[in-house]
Coordinates of C-alpha atoms in Angstrom, one line a residue:
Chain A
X1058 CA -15.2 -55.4 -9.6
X1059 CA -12.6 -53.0 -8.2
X1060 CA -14.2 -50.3 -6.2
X1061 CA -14.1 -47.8 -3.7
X1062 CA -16.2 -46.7 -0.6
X1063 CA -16.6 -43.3 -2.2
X1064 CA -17.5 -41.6 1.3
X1065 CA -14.3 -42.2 3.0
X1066 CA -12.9 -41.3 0.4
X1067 CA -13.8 -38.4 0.4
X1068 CA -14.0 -38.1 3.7
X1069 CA -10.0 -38.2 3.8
X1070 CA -9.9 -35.9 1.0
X1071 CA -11.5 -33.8 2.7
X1072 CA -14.2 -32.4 0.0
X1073 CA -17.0 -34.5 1.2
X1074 CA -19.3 -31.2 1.2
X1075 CA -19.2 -31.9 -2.3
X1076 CA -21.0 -35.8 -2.4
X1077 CA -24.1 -33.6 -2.4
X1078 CA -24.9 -34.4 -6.5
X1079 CA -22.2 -32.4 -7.6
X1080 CA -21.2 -34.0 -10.6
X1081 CA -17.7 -32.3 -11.4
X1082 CA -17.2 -33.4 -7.3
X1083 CA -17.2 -36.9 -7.8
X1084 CA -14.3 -39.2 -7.3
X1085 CA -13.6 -42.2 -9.2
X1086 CA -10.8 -45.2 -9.3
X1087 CA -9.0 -45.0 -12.8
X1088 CA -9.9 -47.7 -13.9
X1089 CA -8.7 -49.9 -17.3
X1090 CA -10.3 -49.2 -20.8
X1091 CA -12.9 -51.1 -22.3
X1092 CA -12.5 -54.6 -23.9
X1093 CA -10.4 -54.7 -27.1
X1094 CA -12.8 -54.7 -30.4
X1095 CA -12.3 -57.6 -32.2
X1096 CA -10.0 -58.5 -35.3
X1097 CA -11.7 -56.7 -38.4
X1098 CA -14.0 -58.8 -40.5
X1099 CA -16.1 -58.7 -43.5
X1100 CA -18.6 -61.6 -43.2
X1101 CA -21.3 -61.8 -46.2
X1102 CA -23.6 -64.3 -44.2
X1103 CA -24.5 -64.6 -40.6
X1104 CA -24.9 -62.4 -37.7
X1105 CA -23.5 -59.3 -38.3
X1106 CA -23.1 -59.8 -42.1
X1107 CA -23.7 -56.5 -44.7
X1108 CA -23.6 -56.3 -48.4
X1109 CA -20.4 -54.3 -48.5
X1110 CA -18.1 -54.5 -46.5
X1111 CA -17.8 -51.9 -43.3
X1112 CA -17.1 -48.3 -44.2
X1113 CA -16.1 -49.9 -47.6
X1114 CA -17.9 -47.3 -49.9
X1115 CA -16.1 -45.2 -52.0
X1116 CA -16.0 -41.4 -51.4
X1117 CA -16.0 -39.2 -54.2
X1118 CA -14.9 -35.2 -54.6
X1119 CA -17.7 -32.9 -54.6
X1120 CA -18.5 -29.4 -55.7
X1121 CA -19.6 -27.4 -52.2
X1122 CA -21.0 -24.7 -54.8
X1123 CA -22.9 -27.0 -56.3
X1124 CA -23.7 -29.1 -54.0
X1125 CA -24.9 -26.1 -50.8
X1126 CA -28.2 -24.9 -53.0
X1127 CA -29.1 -28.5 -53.0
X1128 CA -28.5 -29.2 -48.7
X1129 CA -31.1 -25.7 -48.8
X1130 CA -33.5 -27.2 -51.2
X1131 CA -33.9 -30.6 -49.4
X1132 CA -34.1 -29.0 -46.1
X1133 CA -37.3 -27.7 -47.9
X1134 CA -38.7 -30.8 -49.6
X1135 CA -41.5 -32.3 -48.4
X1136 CA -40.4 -30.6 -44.9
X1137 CA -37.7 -33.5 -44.6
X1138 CA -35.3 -30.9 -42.7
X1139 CA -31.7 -30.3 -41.6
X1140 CA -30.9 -34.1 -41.5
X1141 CA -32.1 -35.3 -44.6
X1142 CA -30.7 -31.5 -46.9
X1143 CA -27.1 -32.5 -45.6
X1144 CA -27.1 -36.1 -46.3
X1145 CA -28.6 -36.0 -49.4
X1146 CA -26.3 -33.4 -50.6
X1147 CA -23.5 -35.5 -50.1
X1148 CA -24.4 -39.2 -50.7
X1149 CA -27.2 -38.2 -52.9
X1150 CA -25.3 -36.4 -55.3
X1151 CA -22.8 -39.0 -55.1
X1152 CA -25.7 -41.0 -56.6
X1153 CA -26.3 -38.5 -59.3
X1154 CA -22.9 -38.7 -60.3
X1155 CA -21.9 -41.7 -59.8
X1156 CA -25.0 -44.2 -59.4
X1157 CA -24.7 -46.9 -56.6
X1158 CA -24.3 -48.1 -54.0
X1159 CA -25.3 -44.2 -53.3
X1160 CA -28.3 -43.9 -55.0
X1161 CA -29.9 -47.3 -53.4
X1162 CA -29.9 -45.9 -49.5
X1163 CA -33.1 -45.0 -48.5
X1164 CA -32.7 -41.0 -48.0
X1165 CA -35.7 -40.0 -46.4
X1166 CA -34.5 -41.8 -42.9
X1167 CA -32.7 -39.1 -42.5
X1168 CA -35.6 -36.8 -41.9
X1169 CA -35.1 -38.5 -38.2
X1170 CA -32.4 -35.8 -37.6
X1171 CA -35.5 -32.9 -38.2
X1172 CA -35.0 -30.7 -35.4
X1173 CA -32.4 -32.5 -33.2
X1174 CA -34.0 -36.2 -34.0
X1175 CA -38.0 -36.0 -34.3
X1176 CA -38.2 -32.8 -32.5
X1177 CA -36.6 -33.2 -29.6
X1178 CA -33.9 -30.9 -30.1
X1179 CA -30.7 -33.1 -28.8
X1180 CA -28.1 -32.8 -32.1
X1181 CA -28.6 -30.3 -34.5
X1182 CA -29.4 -32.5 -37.3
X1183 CA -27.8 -31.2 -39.9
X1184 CA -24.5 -32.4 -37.6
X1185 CA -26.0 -35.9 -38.1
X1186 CA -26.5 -35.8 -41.4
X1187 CA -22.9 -35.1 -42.1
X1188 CA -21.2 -37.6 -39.8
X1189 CA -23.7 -40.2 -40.6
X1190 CA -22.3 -39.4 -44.4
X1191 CA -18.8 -39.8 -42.5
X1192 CA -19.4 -43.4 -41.6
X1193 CA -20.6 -44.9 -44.8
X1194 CA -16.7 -43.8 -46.2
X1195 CA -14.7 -44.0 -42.5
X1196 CA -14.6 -46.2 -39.6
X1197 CA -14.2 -44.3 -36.5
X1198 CA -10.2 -44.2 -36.0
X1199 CA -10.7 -41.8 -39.4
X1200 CA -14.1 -40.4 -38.9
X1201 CA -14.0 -39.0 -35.4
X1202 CA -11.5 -36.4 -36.0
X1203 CA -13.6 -35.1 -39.2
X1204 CA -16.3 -34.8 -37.2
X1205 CA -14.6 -32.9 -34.1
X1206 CA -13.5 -30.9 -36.7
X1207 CA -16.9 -30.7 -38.0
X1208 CA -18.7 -29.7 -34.7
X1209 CA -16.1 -27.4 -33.0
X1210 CA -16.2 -25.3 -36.3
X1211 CA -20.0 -25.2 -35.8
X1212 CA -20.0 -24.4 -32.1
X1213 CA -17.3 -21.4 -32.9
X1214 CA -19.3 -20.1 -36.1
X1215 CA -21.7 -17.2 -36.3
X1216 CA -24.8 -18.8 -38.6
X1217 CA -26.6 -18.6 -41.0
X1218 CA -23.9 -18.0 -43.5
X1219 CA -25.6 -19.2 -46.8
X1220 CA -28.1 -16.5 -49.1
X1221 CA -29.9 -18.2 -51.2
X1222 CA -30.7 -15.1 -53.2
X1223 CA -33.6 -15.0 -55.3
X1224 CA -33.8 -19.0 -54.8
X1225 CA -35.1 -18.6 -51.1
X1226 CA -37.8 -20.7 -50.0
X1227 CA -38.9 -18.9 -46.4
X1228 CA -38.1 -15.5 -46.4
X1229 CA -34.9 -13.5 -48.4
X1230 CA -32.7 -11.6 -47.5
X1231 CA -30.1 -11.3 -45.0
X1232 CA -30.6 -12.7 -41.7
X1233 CA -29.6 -11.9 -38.2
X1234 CA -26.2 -14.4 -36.7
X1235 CA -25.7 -15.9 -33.8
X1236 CA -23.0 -18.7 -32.0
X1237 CA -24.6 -21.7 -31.2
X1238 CA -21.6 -23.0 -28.4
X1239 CA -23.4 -26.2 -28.8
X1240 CA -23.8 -28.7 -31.4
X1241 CA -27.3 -29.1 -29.7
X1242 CA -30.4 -28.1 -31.9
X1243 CA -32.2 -26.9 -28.4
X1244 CA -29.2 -24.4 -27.7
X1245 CA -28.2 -23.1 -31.1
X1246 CA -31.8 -22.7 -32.1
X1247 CA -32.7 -21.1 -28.6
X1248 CA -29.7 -18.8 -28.7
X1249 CA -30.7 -17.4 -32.4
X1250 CA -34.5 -16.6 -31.2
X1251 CA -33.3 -14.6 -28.3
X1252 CA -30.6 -12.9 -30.7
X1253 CA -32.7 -12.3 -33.3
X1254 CA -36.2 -11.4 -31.7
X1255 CA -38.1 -14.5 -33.8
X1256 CA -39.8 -17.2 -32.5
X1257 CA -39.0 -21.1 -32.7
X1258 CA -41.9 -21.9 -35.4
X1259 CA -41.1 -18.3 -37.5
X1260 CA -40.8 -18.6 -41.3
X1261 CA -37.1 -16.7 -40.4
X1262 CA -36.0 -19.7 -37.7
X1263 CA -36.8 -22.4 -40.7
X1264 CA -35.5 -20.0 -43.0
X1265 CA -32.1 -19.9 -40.8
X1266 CA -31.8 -23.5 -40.4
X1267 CA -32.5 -24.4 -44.0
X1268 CA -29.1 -21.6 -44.5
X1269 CA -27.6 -23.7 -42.3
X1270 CA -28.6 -27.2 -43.6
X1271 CA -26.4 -25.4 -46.5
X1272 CA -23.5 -24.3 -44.6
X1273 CA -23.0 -27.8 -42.9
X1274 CA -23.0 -29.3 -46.4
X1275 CA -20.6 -27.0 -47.7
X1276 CA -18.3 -27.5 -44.6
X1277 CA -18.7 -31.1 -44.3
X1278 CA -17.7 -31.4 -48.4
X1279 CA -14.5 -29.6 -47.7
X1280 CA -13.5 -32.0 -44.9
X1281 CA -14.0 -34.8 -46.9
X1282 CA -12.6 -33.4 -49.8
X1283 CA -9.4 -33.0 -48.0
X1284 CA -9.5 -35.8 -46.2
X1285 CA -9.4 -37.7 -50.3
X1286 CA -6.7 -35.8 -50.9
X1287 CA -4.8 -36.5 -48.0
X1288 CA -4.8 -33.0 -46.7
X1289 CA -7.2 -33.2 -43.7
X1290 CA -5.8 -31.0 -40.8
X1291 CA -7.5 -30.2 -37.9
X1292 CA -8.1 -26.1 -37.4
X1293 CA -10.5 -25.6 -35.0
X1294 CA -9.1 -26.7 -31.4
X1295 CA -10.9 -27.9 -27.9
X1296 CA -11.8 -24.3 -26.3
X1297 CA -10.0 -23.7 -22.9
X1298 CA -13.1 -24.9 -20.9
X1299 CA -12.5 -28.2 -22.9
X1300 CA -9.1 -28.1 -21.5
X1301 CA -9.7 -27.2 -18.0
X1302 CA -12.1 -29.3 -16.7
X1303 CA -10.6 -32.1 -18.2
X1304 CA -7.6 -31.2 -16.0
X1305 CA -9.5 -33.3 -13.2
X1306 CA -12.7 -35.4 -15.4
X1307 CA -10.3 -36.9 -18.1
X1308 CA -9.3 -40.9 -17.8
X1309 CA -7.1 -41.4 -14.8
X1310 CA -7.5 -38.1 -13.1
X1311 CA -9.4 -37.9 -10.0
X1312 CA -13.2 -37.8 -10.8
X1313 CA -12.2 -39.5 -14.6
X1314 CA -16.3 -39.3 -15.7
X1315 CA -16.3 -36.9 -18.5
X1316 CA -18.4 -38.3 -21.1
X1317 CA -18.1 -36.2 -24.7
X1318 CA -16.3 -33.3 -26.6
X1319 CA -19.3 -30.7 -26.2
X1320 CA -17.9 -27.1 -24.7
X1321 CA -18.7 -27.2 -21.1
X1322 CA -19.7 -23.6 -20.9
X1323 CA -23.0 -23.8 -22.1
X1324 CA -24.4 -25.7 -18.9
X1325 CA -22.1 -25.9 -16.6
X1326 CA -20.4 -21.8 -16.1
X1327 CA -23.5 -20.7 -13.7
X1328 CA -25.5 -18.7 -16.5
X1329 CA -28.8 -17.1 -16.4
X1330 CA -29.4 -19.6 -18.6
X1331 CA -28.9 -22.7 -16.3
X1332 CA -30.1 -20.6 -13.2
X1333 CA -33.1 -22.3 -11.3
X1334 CA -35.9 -21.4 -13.7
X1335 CA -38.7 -23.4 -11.3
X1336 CA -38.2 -20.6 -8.2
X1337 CA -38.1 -16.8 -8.5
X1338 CA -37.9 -17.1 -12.1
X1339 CA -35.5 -14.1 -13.7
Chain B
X1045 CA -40.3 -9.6 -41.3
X1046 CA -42.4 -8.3 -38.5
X1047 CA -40.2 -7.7 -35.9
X1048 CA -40.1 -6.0 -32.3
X1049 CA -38.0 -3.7 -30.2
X1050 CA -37.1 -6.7 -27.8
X1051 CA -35.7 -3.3 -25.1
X1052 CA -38.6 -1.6 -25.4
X1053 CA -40.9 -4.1 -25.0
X1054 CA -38.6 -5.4 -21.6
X1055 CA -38.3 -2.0 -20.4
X1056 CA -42.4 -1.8 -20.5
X1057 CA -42.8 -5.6 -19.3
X1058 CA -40.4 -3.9 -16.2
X1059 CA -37.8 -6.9 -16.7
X1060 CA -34.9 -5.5 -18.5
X1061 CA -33.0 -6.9 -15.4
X1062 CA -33.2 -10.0 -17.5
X1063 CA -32.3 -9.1 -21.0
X1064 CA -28.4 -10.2 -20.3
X1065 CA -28.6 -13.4 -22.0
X1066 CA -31.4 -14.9 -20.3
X1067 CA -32.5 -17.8 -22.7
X1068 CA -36.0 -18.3 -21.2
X1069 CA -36.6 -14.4 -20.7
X1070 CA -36.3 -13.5 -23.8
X1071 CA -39.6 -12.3 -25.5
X1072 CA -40.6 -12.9 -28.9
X1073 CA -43.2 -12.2 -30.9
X1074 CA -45.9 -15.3 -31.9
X1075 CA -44.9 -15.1 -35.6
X1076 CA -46.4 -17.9 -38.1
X1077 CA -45.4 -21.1 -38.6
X1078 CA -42.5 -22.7 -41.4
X1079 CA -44.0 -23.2 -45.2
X1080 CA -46.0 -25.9 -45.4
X1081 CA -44.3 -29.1 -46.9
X1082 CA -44.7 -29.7 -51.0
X1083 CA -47.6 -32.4 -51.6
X1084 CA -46.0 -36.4 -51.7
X1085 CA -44.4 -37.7 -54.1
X1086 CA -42.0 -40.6 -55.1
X1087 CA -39.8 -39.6 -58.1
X1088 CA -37.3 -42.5 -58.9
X1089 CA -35.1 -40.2 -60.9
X1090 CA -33.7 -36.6 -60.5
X1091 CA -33.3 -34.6 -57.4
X1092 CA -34.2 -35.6 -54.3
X1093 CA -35.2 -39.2 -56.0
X1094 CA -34.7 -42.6 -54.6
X1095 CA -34.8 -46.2 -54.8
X1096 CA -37.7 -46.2 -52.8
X1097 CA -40.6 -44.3 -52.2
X1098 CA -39.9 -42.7 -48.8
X1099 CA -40.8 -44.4 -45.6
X1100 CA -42.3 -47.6 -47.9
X1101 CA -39.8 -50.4 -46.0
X1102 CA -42.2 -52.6 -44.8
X1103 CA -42.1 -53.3 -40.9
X1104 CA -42.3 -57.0 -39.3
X1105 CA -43.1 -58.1 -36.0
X1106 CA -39.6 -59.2 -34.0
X1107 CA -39.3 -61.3 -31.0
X1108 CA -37.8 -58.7 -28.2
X1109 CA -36.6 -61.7 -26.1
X1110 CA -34.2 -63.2 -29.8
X1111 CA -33.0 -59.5 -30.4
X1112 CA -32.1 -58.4 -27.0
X1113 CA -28.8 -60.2 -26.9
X1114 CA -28.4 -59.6 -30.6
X1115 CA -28.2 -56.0 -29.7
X1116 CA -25.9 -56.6 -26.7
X1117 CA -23.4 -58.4 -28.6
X1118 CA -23.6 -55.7 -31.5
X1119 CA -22.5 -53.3 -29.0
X1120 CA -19.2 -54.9 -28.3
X1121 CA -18.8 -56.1 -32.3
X1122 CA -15.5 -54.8 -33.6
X1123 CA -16.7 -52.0 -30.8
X1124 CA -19.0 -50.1 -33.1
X1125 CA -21.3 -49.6 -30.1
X1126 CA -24.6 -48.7 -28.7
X1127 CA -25.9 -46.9 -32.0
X1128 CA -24.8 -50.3 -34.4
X1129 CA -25.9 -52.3 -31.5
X1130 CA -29.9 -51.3 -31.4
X1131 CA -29.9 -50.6 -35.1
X1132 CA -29.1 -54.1 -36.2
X1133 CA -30.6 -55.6 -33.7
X1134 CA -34.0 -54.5 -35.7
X1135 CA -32.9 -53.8 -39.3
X1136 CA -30.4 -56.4 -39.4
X1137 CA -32.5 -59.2 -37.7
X1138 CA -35.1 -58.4 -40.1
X1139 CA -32.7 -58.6 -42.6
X1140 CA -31.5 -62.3 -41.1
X1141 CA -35.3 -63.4 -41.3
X1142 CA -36.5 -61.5 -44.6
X1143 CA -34.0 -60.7 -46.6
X1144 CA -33.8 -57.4 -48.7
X1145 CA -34.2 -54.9 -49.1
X1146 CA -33.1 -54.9 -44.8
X1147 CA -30.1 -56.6 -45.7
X1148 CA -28.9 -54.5 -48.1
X1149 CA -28.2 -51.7 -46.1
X1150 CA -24.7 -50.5 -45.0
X1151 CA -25.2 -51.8 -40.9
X1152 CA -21.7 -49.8 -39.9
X1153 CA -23.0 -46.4 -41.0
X1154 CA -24.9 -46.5 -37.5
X1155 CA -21.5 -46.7 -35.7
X1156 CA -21.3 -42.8 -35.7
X1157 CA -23.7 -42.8 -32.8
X1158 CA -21.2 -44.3 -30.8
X1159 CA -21.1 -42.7 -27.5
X1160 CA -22.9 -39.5 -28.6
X1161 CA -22.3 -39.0 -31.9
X1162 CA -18.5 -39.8 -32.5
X1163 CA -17.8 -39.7 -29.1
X1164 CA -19.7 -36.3 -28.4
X1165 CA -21.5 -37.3 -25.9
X1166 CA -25.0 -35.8 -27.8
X1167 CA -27.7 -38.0 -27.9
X1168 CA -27.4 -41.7 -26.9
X1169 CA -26.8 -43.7 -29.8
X1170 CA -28.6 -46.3 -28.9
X1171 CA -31.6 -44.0 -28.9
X1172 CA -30.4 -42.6 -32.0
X1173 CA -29.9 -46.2 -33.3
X1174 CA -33.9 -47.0 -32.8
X1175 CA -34.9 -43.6 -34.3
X1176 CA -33.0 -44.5 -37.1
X1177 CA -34.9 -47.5 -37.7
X1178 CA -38.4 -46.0 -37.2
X1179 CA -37.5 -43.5 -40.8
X1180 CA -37.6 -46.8 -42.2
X1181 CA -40.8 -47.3 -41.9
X1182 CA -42.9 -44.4 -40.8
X1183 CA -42.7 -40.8 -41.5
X1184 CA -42.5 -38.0 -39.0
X1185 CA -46.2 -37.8 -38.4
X1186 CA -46.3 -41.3 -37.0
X1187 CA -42.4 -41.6 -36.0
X1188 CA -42.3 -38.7 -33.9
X1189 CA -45.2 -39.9 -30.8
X1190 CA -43.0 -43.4 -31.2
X1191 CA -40.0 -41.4 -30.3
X1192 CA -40.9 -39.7 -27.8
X1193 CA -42.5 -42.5 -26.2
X1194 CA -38.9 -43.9 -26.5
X1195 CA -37.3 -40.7 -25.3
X1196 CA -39.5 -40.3 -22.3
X1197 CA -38.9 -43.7 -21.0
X1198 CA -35.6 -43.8 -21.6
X1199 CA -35.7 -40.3 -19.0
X1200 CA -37.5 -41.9 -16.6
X1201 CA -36.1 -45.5 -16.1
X1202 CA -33.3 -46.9 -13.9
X1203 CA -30.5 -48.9 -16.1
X1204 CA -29.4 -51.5 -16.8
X1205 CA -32.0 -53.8 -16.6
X1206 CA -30.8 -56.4 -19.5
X1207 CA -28.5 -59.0 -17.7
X1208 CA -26.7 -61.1 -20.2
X1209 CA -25.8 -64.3 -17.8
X1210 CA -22.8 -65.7 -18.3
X1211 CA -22.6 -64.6 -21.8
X1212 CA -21.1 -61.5 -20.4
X1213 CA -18.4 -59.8 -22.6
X1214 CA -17.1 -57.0 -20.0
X1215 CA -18.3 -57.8 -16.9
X1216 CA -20.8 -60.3 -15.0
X1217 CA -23.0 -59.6 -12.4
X1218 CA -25.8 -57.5 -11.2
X1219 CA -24.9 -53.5 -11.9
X1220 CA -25.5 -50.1 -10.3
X1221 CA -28.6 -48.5 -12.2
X1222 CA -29.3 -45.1 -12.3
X1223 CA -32.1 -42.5 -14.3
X1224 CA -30.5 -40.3 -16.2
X1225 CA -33.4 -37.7 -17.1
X1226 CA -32.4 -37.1 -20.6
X1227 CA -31.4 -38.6 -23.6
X1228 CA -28.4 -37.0 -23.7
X1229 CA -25.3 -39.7 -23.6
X1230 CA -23.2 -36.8 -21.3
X1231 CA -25.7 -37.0 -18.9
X1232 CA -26.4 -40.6 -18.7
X1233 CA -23.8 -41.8 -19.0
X1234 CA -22.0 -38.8 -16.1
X1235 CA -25.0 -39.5 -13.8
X1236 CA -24.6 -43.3 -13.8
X1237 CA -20.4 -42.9 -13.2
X1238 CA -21.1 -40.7 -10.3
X1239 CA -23.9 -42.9 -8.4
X1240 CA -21.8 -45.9 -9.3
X1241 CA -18.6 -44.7 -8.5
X1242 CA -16.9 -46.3 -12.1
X1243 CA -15.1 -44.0 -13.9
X1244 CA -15.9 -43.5 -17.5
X1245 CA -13.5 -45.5 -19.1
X1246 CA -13.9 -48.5 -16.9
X1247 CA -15.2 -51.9 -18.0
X1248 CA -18.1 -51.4 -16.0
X1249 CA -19.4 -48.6 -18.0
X1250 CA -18.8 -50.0 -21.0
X1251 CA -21.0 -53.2 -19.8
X1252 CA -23.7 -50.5 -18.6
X1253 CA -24.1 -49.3 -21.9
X1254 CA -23.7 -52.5 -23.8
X1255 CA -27.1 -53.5 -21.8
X1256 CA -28.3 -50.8 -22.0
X1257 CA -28.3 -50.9 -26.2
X1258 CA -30.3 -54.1 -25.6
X1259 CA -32.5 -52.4 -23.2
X1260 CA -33.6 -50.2 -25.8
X1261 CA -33.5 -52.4 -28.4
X1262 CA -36.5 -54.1 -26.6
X1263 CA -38.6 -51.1 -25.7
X1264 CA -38.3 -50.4 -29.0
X1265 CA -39.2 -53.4 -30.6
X1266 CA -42.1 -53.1 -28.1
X1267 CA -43.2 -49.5 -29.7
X1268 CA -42.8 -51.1 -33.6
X1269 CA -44.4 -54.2 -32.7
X1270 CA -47.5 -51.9 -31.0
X1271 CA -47.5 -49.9 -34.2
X1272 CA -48.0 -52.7 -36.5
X1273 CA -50.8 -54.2 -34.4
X1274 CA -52.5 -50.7 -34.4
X1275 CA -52.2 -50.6 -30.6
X1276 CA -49.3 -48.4 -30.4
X1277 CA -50.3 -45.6 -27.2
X1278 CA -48.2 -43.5 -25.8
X1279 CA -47.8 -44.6 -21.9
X1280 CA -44.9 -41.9 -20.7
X1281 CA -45.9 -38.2 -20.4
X1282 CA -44.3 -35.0 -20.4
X1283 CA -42.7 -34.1 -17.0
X1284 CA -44.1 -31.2 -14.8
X1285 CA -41.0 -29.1 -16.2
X1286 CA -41.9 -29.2 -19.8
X1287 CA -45.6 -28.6 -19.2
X1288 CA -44.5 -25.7 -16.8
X1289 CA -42.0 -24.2 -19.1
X1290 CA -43.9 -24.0 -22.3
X1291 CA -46.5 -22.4 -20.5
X1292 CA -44.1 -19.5 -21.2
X1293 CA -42.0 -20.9 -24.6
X1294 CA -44.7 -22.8 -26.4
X1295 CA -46.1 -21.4 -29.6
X1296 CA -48.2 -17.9 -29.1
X1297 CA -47.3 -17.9 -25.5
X1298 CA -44.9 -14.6 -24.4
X1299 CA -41.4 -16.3 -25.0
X1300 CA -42.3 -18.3 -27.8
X1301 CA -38.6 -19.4 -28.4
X1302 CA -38.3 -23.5 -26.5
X1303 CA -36.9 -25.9 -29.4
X1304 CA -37.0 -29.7 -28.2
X1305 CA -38.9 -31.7 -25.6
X1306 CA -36.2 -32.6 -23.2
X1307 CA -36.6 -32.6 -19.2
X1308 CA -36.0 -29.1 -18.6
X1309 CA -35.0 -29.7 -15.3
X1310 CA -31.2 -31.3 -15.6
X1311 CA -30.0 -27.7 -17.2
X1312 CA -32.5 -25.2 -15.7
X1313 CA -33.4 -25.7 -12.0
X1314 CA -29.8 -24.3 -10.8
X1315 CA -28.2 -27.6 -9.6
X1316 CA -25.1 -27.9 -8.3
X1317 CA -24.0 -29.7 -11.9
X1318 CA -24.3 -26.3 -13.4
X1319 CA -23.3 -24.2 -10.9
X1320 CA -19.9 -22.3 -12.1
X1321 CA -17.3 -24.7 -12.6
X1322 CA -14.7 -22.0 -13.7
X1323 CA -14.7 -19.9 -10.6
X1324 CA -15.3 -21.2 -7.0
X1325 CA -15.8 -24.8 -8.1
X1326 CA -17.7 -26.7 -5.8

C-alpha cells in the first residue's frame, strides 16, 4: 500500500497549521484508479444473473405536456411523493403506452425517494426518480452526463415552475421561487421556507414540491428525448466554485479527495448558514 | 395562504441582524400539515396501476454471513458499485433462493447510486441500495424507523469492518476506518481520504467502499430479518444536534422550517470544513 507520513509532509510544505480537520487542507499521494470493471456480460442464470439484460430496456419518446400533470398527480397519490410522481411519469407511462417490461416494475418503491429517501432529506427525490428512470435505459458511460445535466439545471433553477391550474391538489395559485444550489432535499426545501415565509409541513411546501415533482418530469423527458434522437448536449456547465476547488481536490492534484459534482458553495463558502449554530447562535 | 411579515416579525423578535440568509433564523409561521393521503388501493389497470399491489413483495429471512461477500463482489461487478452491490445482495439473493417475482427485476437499475447518485456524491448508494429494498416490502409507515435505524448507524460507526480475506479484489489487508457522521457519500467518503491519507481515486478507497457495501448489506439484512420476526427496535438515537436544533425547526416550534434528520453538526457547528474556501482558505 503506497503511502505517505502525512505530517512531514506537511511539515515540509509548510501548511501543517492546516492538519487540524481541515478537509480542503489535506494532502494526498495521487494515486492509480480503481480496478478495471470486467468484460460486459449478460448471464440469465447464476450470481449476478437478471431477466433482461443490463440497461437493455427500450426507451421510448414521451409527451412532457402530457406526461408533467401526471409526475403532480402521483406526487399526490396515496402520499407516495417526489420519488414515486417522477418515475412513474416516465416508466409508467411507458407502460401505458407501451405495456412491458414497464408496466411489471413495482412502482411504489419509489416512494423511498419521499422527502430525500424516507425523510431524511439527502437527495431531493424527485432527482432520484429520474436518474433511477436513467439506468433502466443507460449504463453509466451514457447515463451520468444526463444526469449532471439533470442536477446542475436543478441546482441553477428558480422552482416551482409548474401551475397546475384548476387541477391543484394543495393550494392554487402562484407560488413564491426560490434556487435550491443543491440537489439536496434538506437545502432546496430549507431555502424555499426561508424565502417564502412557510413552514416545512405547510400545505404550500407539499404543494411546491408536488410543482416540482412536475418540473423534474418534464426536464428529465426532454433529456431523454434527445438523448433518442441523438441530440443530447450538455447546457448547463460546473459553476466556477466547481472549477476552483478542483484546481487542488481533483485526481492527481495535491489533496486529490473530492468526492462528487454537488456546488461547493452551499457548505463550504463560510455562510450564516454553515456558521456554528451550537454557540452564540445568530 | 396565511402568511407573515417575516421583517416585522424579526424587527419585533430584535434579530433582524439575522435575516441575511440565515437558514436556521428564519421564522415561520406553524402552518398545517400536507393533505392527507387518498384511502389504499391496488388498481391493476389505469393510472397509477401496477402489477402489484404496492409494497405486497413478500420478505424472507437471509443469512447475513452468505450475503456479505455477495454484496462485496457486486460492488466491483462490471463496477456498478455500492448501490448494485447492497441491492442484490438482498433482492437478488432472494431471487437466487426463491425465484420470482425477486428475479424478475432489472438488478442494474440500482447502479445509479454509484458513488452518490451518478457520481454526485449525494447519499451513499449503498444506503440507498438497502432503502431501495425495504419499498419492496414495507411502506413508509414501517420503512421509514428501519431507515433511519440504518441511517443513524451508518453516522455513528467506524468503517470498514467487512474483511474479505484473500478473496480481495482491490486490495488485502486490514484498512483505515473512519465515522463519517452522515449519510452523505461526499462526506464519507472525504472524511475517510483525509484520516487515511488515500486519495479518492486510489485502490484503497475503492476497497473501502466495496466493504463497506457489504457492511451494510449486513446491518441491513439484520433490520429485515428483525422485522420479519416482529422484533425489529430501533437501537441508534438521534444525536444531541438534532434534538437541540428542532427544538427551534420542529413542527409548531418558532422556525418551523428543518427538512431531514441528518447530524446537524458536519454543516452547522462552524468547522474548519466549511469555513470559506473562496477567500483566505485555510
Amino acid at each position: 500500500m503506497e503511502r505517505m507520513n502525512r505530517r512531514t509532509m506537511l511539515k515540509t510544505m509548510g501548511v501543517l497549521g492546516c492538519a487540524t480537520g481541515c478537509l480542503a487542507g489535506g494532502l494526498l499521494p495521487g494515486a492509480g484508479s480503481v480496478l478495471a470493471p470486467e468484460p460486459a456480460m449478460a448471464a440469465t442464470s447464476g450470481r449476478f444473473a437478471q431477466k433482461d439484460a443490463p440497461f437493455s430496456w427500450k426507451p421510448h419518446v414521451l409527451d412532457a405536456g402530457v406526461c408533467a400533470p401526471v409526475a403532480y398527480d402521483g406526487y399526490w397519490h396515496q402520499g407516495y411523493g417526489c420519488g414515486y410522481g417522477v418515475f412513474y411519469a416516465i416508466v409508467g407511462m411507458m407502460g401505458e403506452q407501451h405495456g412491458a417490461p414497464y408496466n411489471q416494475f413495482p412502482f411504489t418503491m419509489l416512494e423511498v425517494g419521499k422527502s430525500g429517501i424516507s425523510d431524511w432529506g439527502t437527495i431531493c427525490g424527485a432527482l432520484l426518480g429520474a436518474a433511477s428512470a436513467f439506468a433502466l435505459f443507460w449504463g453509466r458511460k451514457e447515463r451520468d452526463p444526463m444526469v449532471a445535466e439533470l442536477f446542475r439545471w436543478y441546482e441553477q433553477t428558480a422552482f416551482p415552475m409548474h401551475d397546475p391550474g384548476t387541477a391543484f391538489k394543495g393550494v392554487g395559485g402562484a407560488l413564491p421561487t426560490s434556487v435550491s444550489h443543491s440537489p439536496l432535499c434538506h437545502v432546496s426545501v430549507g431555502r424555499w421556507c426561508q424565502a417564502s415565509g412557510f413552514a416545512e409541513k405547510s400545505k404550500e411546501r407539499g404543494e411546491r414540491c408536488a410543482r416540482i415533482t412536475a418540473d423534474v418530469a418534464v426536464k428529465a423527458i426532454a433529456i431523454m428525448n434527445a438523448k433518442q434522437a441523438g441530440a443530447f448536449a450538455v447546457a448547463h456547465g460546473d459553476p466556477a466554485s466547481v472549477t476552483y476547488c478542483g484546481e487542488c481536490h481533483n485526481p492527481g492534484k495535491q489533496s486529490p479527495l473530492l468526492k462528487g459534482k454537488m456546488d461547493c458553495t452551499p457548505c463550504h463558502s463560510g455562510s450564516p448558514h454553515t456558521a456554528d449554530k451550537f454557540r452564540n447562535h445568530p
